[in-house]
Amino acid sequence: QVQLVESGGGLVQPGESLRLSCAASGSIFAFSGMGWYRQAPGKQRELVISIRSGGRIDYGDSDKSRFIIFRDNTKNTLYLQMNSLKPEDTAKYYCNAWDEVGANGAVFDYWGQGTQVTVSS
């Protein structure tokens, strides 16, 4: 079965940066796309940023200028670079991968266990 493992979260002060990693059990290029979601206490899980096979990037409601998504071919790893972090960015961040099968809309979703990011003074 597909496995996604996030790492890199922690406690940081406002204005600092973090890089999150998502290690996949197989080739990340087998997926139709991958992305990062986050969920804060009392709120629903929301999209931060995702990248489709081919390179198209989709953004959630977060500041587009502060988040960068990229991949490492050799390590089969997806990254989320977060800069100028704010307290409102505090949440558990989840790695997601999806696979579209056929032409009739069948979609499979895979999720990691999440990694906590806390931004506080």
Short mmCIF file of C-alpha atoms in Angstrom, two decimals:
data_model
loop_
_atom_site.label_atom_id
_atom_site.label_comp_id
_atom_site.label_asym_id
_atom_site.label_seq_id
_atom_site.Cartn_x
_atom_site.Cartn_y
_atom_site.Cartn_z
CA GLN A 1 0.00 0.00 0.00
CA VAL A 2 1.07 3.59 -0.60
CA GLN A 3 2.77 5.24 2.37
CA LEU A 4 3.42 8.93 2.91
CA VAL A 5 5.51 10.08 5.87
CA GLU A 6 5.77 13.75 6.84
CA SER A 7 8.56 15.31 8.88
CA GLY A 8 10.09 18.68 9.63
CA GLY A 9 7.49 20.31 11.84
CA GLY A 10 8.23 22.05 15.10
CA LEU A 11 8.00 25.22 17.14
CA VAL A 12 9.22 28.40 15.49
CA GLN A 13 8.94 32.12 16.12
CA PRO A 14 7.02 34.46 13.81
CA GLY A 15 9.06 35.40 10.76
CA GLU A 16 11.11 32.21 10.72
CA SER A 17 11.07 29.47 8.09
CA LEU A 18 10.49 25.72 7.98
CA ARG A 19 10.84 23.04 5.35
CA LEU A 20 8.49 20.09 5.57
CA SER A 21 9.23 16.76 3.88
CA CYS A 22 6.93 14.02 2.61
CA ALA A 23 8.66 10.74 1.81
CA ALA A 24 6.72 8.40 -0.47
CA SER A 25 7.04 4.61 -0.55
CA GLY A 26 7.37 4.62 -4.33
CA SER A 27 7.94 6.94 -7.24
CA ILE A 28 6.12 10.20 -6.66
CA PHE A 29 5.78 10.59 -10.41
CA ALA A 30 3.27 7.72 -10.48
CA PHE A 31 0.68 10.04 -8.89
CA SER A 32 -1.54 12.47 -10.74
CA GLY A 33 -0.60 15.05 -8.15
CA MET A 34 0.59 15.73 -4.62
CA GLY A 35 -0.01 18.50 -2.16
CA TRP A 36 -0.02 19.85 1.34
CA TYR A 37 -3.07 20.42 3.53
CA ARG A 38 -3.32 21.77 7.05
CA GLN A 39 -5.80 21.56 9.88
CA ALA A 40 -5.89 23.89 12.86
CA PRO A 41 -7.76 23.06 16.09
CA GLY A 42 -11.49 23.53 15.61
CA LYS A 43 -11.17 24.07 11.87
CA GLN A 44 -11.59 21.93 8.78
CA ARG A 45 -8.67 20.60 6.80
CA GLU A 46 -7.77 23.02 4.02
CA LEU A 47 -5.51 23.04 1.00
CA VAL A 48 -2.24 24.94 1.31
CA ILE A 49 -0.65 24.16 -2.04
CA SER A 50 -0.52 21.27 -4.51
CA ILE A 51 1.33 20.35 -7.67
CA ARG A 52 -0.01 18.25 -10.51
CA SER A 53 1.90 15.91 -12.74
CA GLY A 54 3.32 18.25 -15.33
CA GLY A 55 4.00 21.06 -12.89
CA ARG A 56 0.77 23.02 -12.52
CA ILE A 57 0.46 24.47 -9.03
CA ASP A 58 -2.81 25.15 -7.21
CA TYR A 59 -3.11 27.34 -4.13
CA GLY A 60 -5.44 27.44 -1.18
CA ASP A 61 -6.34 30.59 0.73
CA SER A 62 -2.85 31.06 2.17
CA ASP A 63 -0.40 33.72 1.03
CA LYS A 64 1.02 32.46 -2.25
CA SER A 65 4.28 34.35 -1.79
CA ARG A 66 5.26 32.48 1.38
CA PHE A 67 4.85 28.84 0.32
CA ILE A 68 6.85 26.87 -2.21
CA ILE A 69 6.26 23.26 -3.25
CA PHE A 70 8.90 21.18 -4.99
CA ARG A 71 10.05 17.59 -5.48
CA ASP A 72 13.28 15.63 -5.24
CA ASN A 73 13.44 12.96 -7.94
CA THR A 74 16.19 10.90 -6.30
CA LYS A 75 14.62 10.71 -2.85
CA ASN A 76 10.97 10.38 -3.95
CA THR A 77 10.21 13.22 -1.60
CA LEU A 78 7.83 16.17 -1.73
CA TYR A 79 8.76 19.37 0.11
CA LEU A 80 6.95 22.40 1.44
CA GLN A 81 9.11 25.46 2.03
CA MET A 82 7.38 27.89 4.38
CA ASN A 83 8.79 31.38 4.84
CA SER A 84 7.86 34.34 7.02
CA LEU A 85 5.67 32.17 9.20
CA LYS A 86 2.82 33.72 11.14
CA PRO A 87 0.88 32.53 14.20
CA GLU A 88 -2.11 31.91 11.92
CA ASP A 89 -0.04 29.24 10.13
CA THR A 90 -0.15 27.07 13.25
CA ALA A 91 -1.70 23.73 12.28
CA LYS A 92 -1.02 20.09 11.64
CA TYR A 93 0.26 19.73 8.09
CA TYR A 94 -0.61 16.69 5.99
CA CYS A 95 0.90 15.32 2.81
CA ASN A 96 -1.57 14.16 0.16
CA ALA A 97 -1.26 12.23 -3.07
CA TRP A 98 -3.96 11.39 -5.53
CA ASP A 99 -4.28 9.05 -8.47
CA GLU A 100 -6.82 9.48 -11.25
CA VAL A 101 -7.67 6.18 -12.95
CA GLY A 102 -9.32 6.01 -16.33
CA ALA A 103 -11.47 8.59 -18.05
CA ASN A 104 -14.58 8.27 -15.87
CA GLY A 105 -13.44 10.14 -12.78
CA ALA A 106 -12.15 7.40 -10.46
CA VAL A 107 -9.82 9.01 -7.90
CA PHE A 108 -7.75 7.47 -5.11
CA ASP A 109 -6.44 9.60 -2.23
CA TYR A 110 -3.55 8.84 0.11
CA TRP A 111 -2.60 10.70 3.28
CA GLY A 112 0.32 10.91 5.65
CA GLN A 113 0.02 11.04 9.43
CA GLY A 114 0.76 14.76 9.63
CA THR A 115 3.41 16.91 11.26
CA GLN A 116 2.70 19.73 13.72
CA VAL A 117 3.79 23.28 13.01
CA THR A 118 3.46 25.83 15.81
CA VAL A 119 4.31 29.49 15.27
CA SER A 120 4.54 31.41 18.51
CA SER A 121 6.72 33.86 20.41
#
